[in-house]
Amino acid sequence: MFEVRVEADFSAAHFLKDYNGKCENLHGHNYKVYAHVRGSELNEGGMLLDFTRLKAALRAVCKELDHTNLNDFDYFKQNPSAERIAMYIYDGIVTSLAADGIDVKNPPAGQPKLYAIDVFETDTSRARFIAD
């Protein structure tokens, strides 16, 4: 099994509507995001998935979120937790790569599959979305 990982970052504000504590107030983070792809077969060039394509897809989704108030996105249902942000980024990468003819959500056996998205709010706090 092979795995590749790319990373990107973005800055955004949010608050958690259904939270009792300081995070219910508007605040911001400098998020770091990792996208993990796994598979057992390499292409003719010896790669699982071209880093350039995966980075472009990840960075495009992060650009949508950069310097925004995440609560303004209907997707997050007024609670843009790191977990929901990770799922949003997963969905965005899947959609972006599908437009290029690359199915990383339900690929044939051995082909690259978008396995996990890590979203760090701080260096010590991470949420992960793992695809089934």
PDB file of C-alpha atoms in Angstrom:
ATOM      1  CA  MET A   1       0.000   0.000   0.000  1.00  0.00           C
ATOM      2  CA  PHE A   2       1.239   3.470  -0.905  1.00  0.00           C
ATOM      3  CA  GLU A   3       0.199   6.788   0.590  1.00  0.00           C
ATOM      4  CA  VAL A   4       0.840  10.355  -0.507  1.00  0.00           C
ATOM      5  CA  ARG A   5       0.062  13.477   1.465  1.00  0.00           C
ATOM      6  CA  VAL A   6      -0.105  17.122   0.483  1.00  0.00           C
ATOM      7  CA  GLU A   7      -0.777  20.132   2.646  1.00  0.00           C
ATOM      8  CA  ALA A   8      -2.218  23.607   2.415  1.00  0.00           C
ATOM      9  CA  ASP A   9      -3.390  26.281   4.807  1.00  0.00           C
ATOM     10  CA  PHE A  10      -5.941  29.035   5.159  1.00  0.00           C
ATOM     11  CA  SER A  11      -7.069  31.595   7.712  1.00  0.00           C
ATOM     12  CA  ALA A  12     -10.704  31.999   8.685  1.00  0.00           C
ATOM     13  CA  ALA A  13     -13.031  33.095  11.448  1.00  0.00           C
ATOM     14  CA  HIS A  14     -15.866  31.124  13.000  1.00  0.00           C
ATOM     15  CA  PHE A  15     -17.929  30.589  16.106  1.00  0.00           C
ATOM     16  CA  LEU A  16     -19.727  27.505  17.362  1.00  0.00           C
ATOM     17  CA  LYS A  17     -23.409  28.222  17.881  1.00  0.00           C
ATOM     18  CA  ASP A  18     -24.172  25.172  20.040  1.00  0.00           C
ATOM     19  CA  TYR A  19     -21.118  25.367  22.255  1.00  0.00           C
ATOM     20  CA  ASN A  20     -20.953  26.603  25.827  1.00  0.00           C
ATOM     21  CA  GLY A  21     -17.535  28.159  26.239  1.00  0.00           C
ATOM     22  CA  LYS A  22     -15.170  30.662  24.706  1.00  0.00           C
ATOM     23  CA  CYS A  23     -15.490  29.105  21.215  1.00  0.00           C
ATOM     24  CA  GLU A  24     -19.077  30.342  21.016  1.00  0.00           C
ATOM     25  CA  ASN A  25     -17.554  33.793  20.430  1.00  0.00           C
ATOM     26  CA  LEU A  26     -16.272  34.848  17.030  1.00  0.00           C
ATOM     27  CA  HIS A  27     -12.586  33.977  16.728  1.00  0.00           C
ATOM     28  CA  GLY A  28     -10.114  32.879  14.083  1.00  0.00           C
ATOM     29  CA  HIS A  29      -7.550  30.220  13.259  1.00  0.00           C
ATOM     30  CA  ASN A  30      -4.673  29.716  10.892  1.00  0.00           C
ATOM     31  CA  TYR A  31      -5.722  26.266   9.704  1.00  0.00           C
ATOM     32  CA  LYS A  32      -3.324  23.664   8.332  1.00  0.00           C
ATOM     33  CA  VAL A  33      -4.816  20.916   6.171  1.00  0.00           C
ATOM     34  CA  TYR A  34      -3.393  17.564   5.064  1.00  0.00           C
ATOM     35  CA  ALA A  35      -4.967  15.429   2.331  1.00  0.00           C
ATOM     36  CA  HIS A  36      -4.023  11.722   2.330  1.00  0.00           C
ATOM     37  CA  VAL A  37      -4.420   9.430  -0.687  1.00  0.00           C
ATOM     38  CA  ARG A  38      -3.854   5.662  -0.555  1.00  0.00           C
ATOM     39  CA  GLY A  39      -3.654   2.914  -3.135  1.00  0.00           C
ATOM     40  CA  SER A  40      -1.755  -0.228  -4.033  1.00  0.00           C
ATOM     41  CA  GLU A  41      -1.021   0.435  -7.712  1.00  0.00           C
ATOM     42  CA  LEU A  42       1.359   2.952  -9.216  1.00  0.00           C
ATOM     43  CA  ASN A  43       0.840   4.506 -12.633  1.00  0.00           C
ATOM     44  CA  GLU A  44       3.267   4.128 -15.538  1.00  0.00           C
ATOM     45  CA  GLY A  45       5.312   7.009 -14.121  1.00  0.00           C
ATOM     46  CA  GLY A  46       5.728   5.207 -10.789  1.00  0.00           C
ATOM     47  CA  MET A  47       3.333   7.502  -8.930  1.00  0.00           C
ATOM     48  CA  LEU A  48       0.158   6.817  -7.007  1.00  0.00           C
ATOM     49  CA  LEU A  49      -1.264  10.260  -7.864  1.00  0.00           C
ATOM     50  CA  ASP A  50       0.527  13.316  -9.181  1.00  0.00           C
ATOM     51  CA  PHE A  51       1.265  15.678  -6.273  1.00  0.00           C
ATOM     52  CA  THR A  52       0.554  18.650  -8.538  1.00  0.00           C
ATOM     53  CA  ARG A  53      -3.043  17.589  -9.242  1.00  0.00           C
ATOM     54  CA  LEU A  54      -3.780  16.763  -5.613  1.00  0.00           C
ATOM     55  CA  LYS A  55      -2.213  20.008  -4.338  1.00  0.00           C
ATOM     56  CA  ALA A  56      -4.164  22.059  -6.870  1.00  0.00           C
ATOM     57  CA  ALA A  57      -7.455  20.480  -5.769  1.00  0.00           C
ATOM     58  CA  LEU A  58      -6.685  20.978  -2.072  1.00  0.00           C
ATOM     59  CA  ARG A  59      -5.513  24.554  -2.524  1.00  0.00           C
ATOM     60  CA  ALA A  60      -8.599  25.454  -4.562  1.00  0.00           C
ATOM     61  CA  VAL A  61     -10.900  24.325  -1.746  1.00  0.00           C
ATOM     62  CA  CYS A  62      -8.816  26.088   0.895  1.00  0.00           C
ATOM     63  CA  LYS A  63      -8.912  29.273  -1.198  1.00  0.00           C
ATOM     64  CA  GLU A  64     -12.739  29.191  -1.012  1.00  0.00           C
ATOM     65  CA  LEU A  65     -12.471  29.241   2.796  1.00  0.00           C
ATOM     66  CA  ASP A  66      -9.573  31.664   3.176  1.00  0.00           C
ATOM     67  CA  HIS A  67     -10.319  34.929   4.968  1.00  0.00           C
ATOM     68  CA  THR A  68     -14.013  34.189   5.394  1.00  0.00           C
ATOM     69  CA  ASN A  69     -16.398  33.777   8.302  1.00  0.00           C
ATOM     70  CA  LEU A  70     -17.086  30.046   8.048  1.00  0.00           C
ATOM     71  CA  ASN A  71     -20.507  30.547   9.646  1.00  0.00           C
ATOM     72  CA  ASP A  72     -21.586  32.184   6.383  1.00  0.00           C
ATOM     73  CA  PHE A  73     -21.401  28.789   4.613  1.00  0.00           C
ATOM     74  CA  ASP A  74     -24.712  26.868   4.688  1.00  0.00           C
ATOM     75  CA  TYR A  75     -22.711  23.628   4.555  1.00  0.00           C
ATOM     76  CA  PHE A  76     -21.595  24.054   8.176  1.00  0.00           C
ATOM     77  CA  LYS A  77     -25.102  24.578   9.614  1.00  0.00           C
ATOM     78  CA  GLN A  78     -23.836  27.447  11.790  1.00  0.00           C
ATOM     79  CA  ASN A  79     -21.349  25.123  13.507  1.00  0.00           C
ATOM     80  CA  PRO A  80     -18.158  25.074  11.443  1.00  0.00           C
ATOM     81  CA  SER A  81     -16.269  22.616  13.608  1.00  0.00           C
ATOM     82  CA  ALA A  82     -12.923  21.280  12.469  1.00  0.00           C
ATOM     83  CA  GLU A  83     -14.703  17.973  11.750  1.00  0.00           C
ATOM     84  CA  ARG A  84     -17.169  19.630   9.379  1.00  0.00           C
ATOM     85  CA  ILE A  85     -14.408  21.652   7.757  1.00  0.00           C
ATOM     86  CA  ALA A  86     -12.511  18.409   7.074  1.00  0.00           C
ATOM     87  CA  MET A  87     -15.605  16.881   5.437  1.00  0.00           C
ATOM     88  CA  TYR A  88     -16.141  20.033   3.338  1.00  0.00           C
ATOM     89  CA  ILE A  89     -12.558  19.865   2.094  1.00  0.00           C
ATOM     90  CA  TYR A  90     -12.927  16.152   1.324  1.00  0.00           C
ATOM     91  CA  ASP A  91     -16.050  16.821  -0.748  1.00  0.00           C
ATOM     92  CA  GLY A  92     -14.342  19.696  -2.555  1.00  0.00           C
ATOM     93  CA  ILE A  93     -11.295  17.641  -3.513  1.00  0.00           C
ATOM     94  CA  VAL A  94     -13.490  14.765  -4.720  1.00  0.00           C
ATOM     95  CA  THR A  95     -15.491  17.158  -6.899  1.00  0.00           C
ATOM     96  CA  SER A  96     -12.411  18.914  -8.255  1.00  0.00           C
ATOM     97  CA  LEU A  97     -10.571  15.727  -9.220  1.00  0.00           C
ATOM     98  CA  ALA A  98     -13.743  14.178 -10.670  1.00  0.00           C
ATOM     99  CA  ALA A  99     -13.883  17.132 -13.075  1.00  0.00           C
ATOM    100  CA  ASP A 100     -10.428  15.985 -14.264  1.00  0.00           C
ATOM    101  CA  GLY A 101     -11.684  12.416 -14.680  1.00  0.00           C
ATOM    102  CA  ILE A 102     -10.054  11.133 -11.482  1.00  0.00           C
ATOM    103  CA  ASP A 103     -12.380   9.242  -9.130  1.00  0.00           C
ATOM    104  CA  VAL A 104     -10.760   9.327  -5.689  1.00  0.00           C
ATOM    105  CA  LYS A 105     -14.014   8.613  -3.833  1.00  0.00           C
ATOM    106  CA  ASN A 106     -14.921   5.224  -5.352  1.00  0.00           C
ATOM    107  CA  PRO A 107     -11.928   4.217  -7.473  1.00  0.00           C
ATOM    108  CA  PRO A 108     -11.342   0.770  -8.955  1.00  0.00           C
ATOM    109  CA  ALA A 109      -9.380  -1.581  -6.683  1.00  0.00           C
ATOM    110  CA  GLY A 110      -5.798  -0.468  -6.166  1.00  0.00           C
ATOM    111  CA  GLN A 111      -6.318   2.991  -7.661  1.00  0.00           C
ATOM    112  CA  PRO A 112      -5.795   6.173  -5.600  1.00  0.00           C
ATOM    113  CA  LYS A 113      -8.469   6.809  -2.977  1.00  0.00           C
ATOM    114  CA  LEU A 114      -8.784  10.009  -0.960  1.00  0.00           C
ATOM    115  CA  TYR A 115      -8.450   8.367   2.423  1.00  0.00           C
ATOM    116  CA  ALA A 116      -8.365  11.158   5.001  1.00  0.00           C
ATOM    117  CA  ILE A 117      -8.380  14.904   5.540  1.00  0.00           C
ATOM    118  CA  ASP A 118      -6.698  16.382   8.614  1.00  0.00           C
ATOM    119  CA  VAL A 119      -7.630  19.884   9.747  1.00  0.00           C
ATOM    120  CA  PHE A 120      -5.456  21.478  12.417  1.00  0.00           C
ATOM    121  CA  GLU A 121      -6.867  24.489  14.261  1.00  0.00           C
ATOM    122  CA  THR A 122      -3.623  24.691  16.222  1.00  0.00           C
ATOM    123  CA  ASP A 123      -0.409  22.691  16.268  1.00  0.00           C
ATOM    124  CA  THR A 124      -1.904  20.463  18.957  1.00  0.00           C
ATOM    125  CA  SER A 125      -5.577  20.196  17.920  1.00  0.00           C
ATOM    126  CA  ARG A 126      -6.571  18.178  14.864  1.00  0.00           C
ATOM    127  CA  ALA A 127      -9.784  16.724  13.459  1.00  0.00           C
ATOM    128  CA  ARG A 128      -9.721  14.005  10.823  1.00  0.00           C
ATOM    129  CA  PHE A 129     -12.358  12.938   8.303  1.00  0.00           C
ATOM    130  CA  ILE A 130     -11.779   9.389   7.092  1.00  0.00           C
ATOM    131  CA  ALA A 131     -13.579   8.213   3.950  1.00  0.00           C
ATOM    132  CA  ASP A 132     -15.317   4.859   4.099  1.00  0.00           C
TER     133      ASP A 132
END
